[in-house]
Amino acid sequence: MGFRTRQIHAGVTPDPTTGAILTPIHQTTTYVQPSVDEYMSKGYSYSRSANPTVQALELKLADLEGGVDCACFGTGMSAIHAVMLAFLNAGDHAIVSDVAYGGTYRLCTKILKRFGIDFTFADTANADDVAAAVRDNTQLILTETPANPTMKCSDIAAISEISKQSGAVHAVDNTFLTPYYQLPFELGADISIHSTTKYMDGHNATVGGAVICNNDEHAEAVRFIQNSTGTIMSPQVAWLTLQGCKTLSVRMDYQSASAMEIATFLEAHPKVQQVMYPGLESFPQYELATRQASGYGAMLWFEVKGGLAAGKKLMDNIEVWTLAENLGSVESLITHPVTMTHADVEKAERDRVGIIDGLVRASVGLEDTDDLISALETALDQV
Ligand SMILES: *Cc1c(COP(=O)(O)O)cnc(C)c1O
């Protein structure tokens, strides 16, 4: 069945006791066992290990992504952490996109490094750079594409080929495009990761994460971490995310079309130095973005002439758009990564990978496109 049908129905069946059309919020710690011999006969023991509401979301996301299993987590960061714990041991090496969510960089450099795991932050936009970074002990390649916040794209198929040759697991952070636009498994990846906080929820209501695996062995390793470290998603969050997922394609279509119009407007504006949106023909990896995904998404960034000072003025004064962290929600958000989402990435590293001080990140929401554009026009007039 098609994506639009599956985003609504996959993983969800009417409640057998009441017929409730929505999966109930199973707010319970434990599950009564009929007898010692029948322990786990209904499939549940304790809500750290499994919960029916969370499971409904896990089934839905596994289906949408085309994987064999999904494990949901309390945040996107705990999902990424689980993948690292599942596939890396002391003495191992991992390759991570040099442009990635700031929290991913912090997790590697400030925490996992302490446990004897070595990281190379490679330019994953250049597959040769990834191949050159592979060592005998490379166990994991984590590619974020398009990357937060520069929108740099990486060739999932080429990197999957490298990971297969080296015996490393290839995980893709698919948060920006979601399975509606990008299917990492069809391109050879082993694992797809989401911050469900973003487009899956879509309403600025929750924080959550998901790891979808393409084979049972990987799924078992991730499930073991989910239960052992106790980072499962809560049933309330799973319930809200289940509702969000049902409109994913509709939101993505509108928000992406809007982003295209906004990027085009910005590109032509005399006060804009540069704009990066994968759907613009001027985007350096337009060909790759067009080849490996069926849409360009609703994230873009731009730099105002006058750099940081002008950008700050715009962000502080703009109407309709909200200055806030997060992305992918129905509310259009504007973020300054250097002081907000990527503040923990050292300046030298930011400069090296192109996270410039004047970068204004925009997450296009569901408001009228015309209102979003006129708000930008007014704010640009004032800088
Ligand atoms: C937000 C984000 C994360 C982290 O997710 P949280 O839910 O905030 O923990 C990871 N990767 C990407 C690409 C993100 O945008």
mmCIF file of N, CA and C and ligand atoms in Angstrom, residues 74-80 100-104 144-148 173-176 193-198 206-209 326-327 341 361, ligand 1:
data_model
loop_
_atom_site.group_PDB
_atom_site.id
_atom_site.type_symbol
_atom_site.label_atom_id
_atom_site.label_comp_id
_atom_site.label_asym_id
_atom_site.label_seq_id
_atom_site.Cartn_x
_atom_site.Cartn_y
_atom_site.Cartn_z
ATOM 1 N N GLY A 74 13.489 8.042 24.259
ATOM 2 C CA GLY A 74 13.021 9.264 24.907
ATOM 3 C C GLY A 74 13.343 10.536 24.149
ATOM 4 N N THR A 75 14.434 10.517 23.380
ATOM 5 C CA THR A 75 14.835 11.676 22.567
ATOM 6 C C THR A 75 15.584 11.163 21.338
ATOM 7 N N GLY A 76 15.800 12.069 20.391
ATOM 8 C CA GLY A 76 16.638 11.721 19.246
ATOM 9 C C GLY A 76 18.058 11.389 19.701
ATOM 10 N N MET A 77 18.548 12.133 20.693
ATOM 11 C CA MET A 77 19.902 11.873 21.181
ATOM 12 C C MET A 77 20.022 10.493 21.812
ATOM 13 N N SER A 78 19.002 10.054 22.557
ATOM 14 C CA SER A 78 19.127 8.707 23.150
ATOM 15 C C SER A 78 19.040 7.637 22.062
ATOM 16 N N ALA A 79 18.369 7.936 20.949
ATOM 17 C CA ALA A 79 18.345 6.995 19.814
ATOM 18 C C ALA A 79 19.739 6.877 19.195
ATOM 19 N N ILE A 80 20.397 8.017 18.991
ATOM 20 C CA ILE A 80 21.753 8.007 18.416
ATOM 21 C C ILE A 80 22.728 7.329 19.381
ATOM 22 N N ALA A 100 26.889 17.726 11.474
ATOM 23 C CA ALA A 100 25.828 16.913 12.058
ATOM 24 C C ALA A 100 25.196 17.733 13.170
ATOM 25 N N TYR A 101 24.090 17.245 13.657
ATOM 26 C CA TYR A 101 23.433 17.904 14.785
ATOM 27 C C TYR A 101 24.466 18.125 15.898
ATOM 28 N N GLY A 102 24.452 19.301 16.528
ATOM 29 C CA GLY A 102 25.462 19.641 17.532
ATOM 30 C C GLY A 102 25.528 18.640 18.674
ATOM 31 N N GLY A 103 24.392 18.092 19.051
ATOM 32 C CA GLY A 103 24.349 17.111 20.140
ATOM 33 C C GLY A 103 25.054 15.809 19.779
ATOM 34 N N THR A 104 25.043 15.462 18.509
ATOM 35 C CA THR A 104 25.734 14.247 18.052
ATOM 36 C C THR A 104 27.237 14.435 18.209
ATOM 37 N N GLU A 144 24.690 11.919 8.360
ATOM 38 C CA GLU A 144 23.495 12.754 8.526
ATOM 39 C C GLU A 144 23.292 13.500 7.209
ATOM 40 N N THR A 145 22.148 13.271 6.553
ATOM 41 C CA THR A 145 21.933 13.904 5.247
ATOM 42 C C THR A 145 20.455 14.138 4.962
ATOM 43 N N PRO A 146 20.072 15.368 4.578
ATOM 44 C CA PRO A 146 20.865 16.590 4.602
ATOM 45 C C PRO A 146 21.266 16.914 6.045
ATOM 46 N N ALA A 147 22.442 17.561 6.186
ATOM 47 C CA ALA A 147 23.003 17.748 7.513
ATOM 48 C C ALA A 147 22.521 19.042 8.155
ATOM 49 N N ASN A 148 22.371 18.972 9.444
ATOM 50 C CA ASN A 148 21.952 20.081 10.283
ATOM 51 C C ASN A 148 23.213 20.856 10.713
ATOM 52 N N ASP A 173 21.134 9.328 9.721
ATOM 53 C CA ASP A 173 20.194 10.195 10.443
ATOM 54 C C ASP A 173 19.266 10.796 9.390
ATOM 55 N N ASN A 174 18.046 10.285 9.365
ATOM 56 C CA ASN A 174 17.077 10.623 8.304
ATOM 57 C C ASN A 174 16.053 11.658 8.776
ATOM 58 N N THR A 175 16.407 12.382 9.837
ATOM 59 C CA THR A 175 15.460 13.317 10.461
ATOM 60 C C THR A 175 14.935 14.382 9.491
ATOM 61 N N PHE A 176 15.809 14.950 8.658
ATOM 62 C CA PHE A 176 15.408 16.107 7.848
ATOM 63 C C PHE A 176 14.428 15.745 6.726
ATOM 64 N N ILE A 193 17.861 6.546 11.541
ATOM 65 C CA ILE A 193 17.620 7.156 12.857
ATOM 66 C C ILE A 193 16.761 8.412 12.671
ATOM 67 N N HIS A 194 15.866 8.642 13.648
ATOM 68 C CA HIS A 194 15.075 9.877 13.632
ATOM 69 C C HIS A 194 15.048 10.542 14.984
ATOM 70 N N SER A 195 15.085 11.857 14.953
ATOM 71 C CA SER A 195 14.577 12.614 16.071
ATOM 72 C C SER A 195 13.100 12.783 15.728
ATOM 73 N N THR A 196 12.234 12.007 16.393
ATOM 74 C CA THR A 196 10.790 12.096 16.088
ATOM 75 C C THR A 196 10.208 13.422 16.572
ATOM 76 N N THR A 197 10.990 14.104 17.411
ATOM 77 C CA THR A 197 10.685 15.470 17.855
ATOM 78 C C THR A 197 10.323 16.366 16.668
ATOM 79 N N LYS A 198 10.936 16.107 15.529
ATOM 80 C CA LYS A 198 10.866 17.013 14.404
ATOM 81 C C LYS A 198 9.621 16.701 13.550
ATOM 82 N N THR A 206 6.482 17.249 21.639
ATOM 83 C CA THR A 206 7.224 16.183 22.327
ATOM 84 C C THR A 206 8.709 16.232 21.978
ATOM 85 N N VAL A 207 9.492 15.455 22.718
ATOM 86 C CA VAL A 207 10.825 15.062 22.250
ATOM 87 C C VAL A 207 10.853 13.539 22.206
ATOM 88 N N GLY A 208 11.435 12.996 21.152
ATOM 89 C CA GLY A 208 11.476 11.540 21.015
ATOM 90 C C GLY A 208 12.439 11.123 19.923
ATOM 91 N N GLY A 209 12.758 9.836 19.902
ATOM 92 C CA GLY A 209 13.687 9.334 18.885
ATOM 93 C C GLY A 209 13.311 7.933 18.447
ATOM 94 N N ASN A 326 14.458 23.741 17.564
ATOM 95 C CA ASN A 326 13.531 22.754 16.983
ATOM 96 C C ASN A 326 13.302 23.075 15.513
ATOM 97 N N LEU A 327 12.743 22.107 14.830
ATOM 98 C CA LEU A 327 12.471 22.228 13.399
ATOM 99 C C LEU A 327 11.407 21.192 13.057
ATOM 100 N N THR A 341 21.719 25.691 18.576
ATOM 101 C CA THR A 341 21.846 24.228 18.439
ATOM 102 C C THR A 341 23.281 23.725 18.336
ATOM 103 N N ARG A 361 19.159 29.654 10.205
ATOM 104 C CA ARG A 361 18.484 28.419 9.804
ATOM 105 C C ARG A 361 16.973 28.627 9.865
HETATM 106 C C1 LIG B 1 17.180 17.437 16.692
HETATM 107 C C2 LIG B 1 18.067 16.478 16.026
HETATM 108 C C3 LIG B 1 18.652 15.416 16.729
HETATM 109 C C4 LIG B 1 18.484 15.251 18.219
HETATM 110 O O1 LIG B 1 17.172 14.936 18.563
HETATM 111 P P1 LIG B 1 16.494 15.321 19.979
HETATM 112 O O2 LIG B 1 15.123 14.774 19.840
HETATM 113 O O3 LIG B 1 16.548 16.818 20.104
HETATM 114 O O4 LIG B 1 17.300 14.653 21.043
HETATM 115 C C5 LIG B 1 19.425 14.534 16.018
HETATM 116 N N1 LIG B 1 19.632 14.665 14.689
HETATM 117 C C6 LIG B 1 19.100 15.671 13.981
HETATM 118 C C7 LIG B 1 19.355 15.771 12.522
HETATM 119 C C8 LIG B 1 18.303 16.617 14.620
HETATM 120 O O5 LIG B 1 17.786 17.636 13.915
#
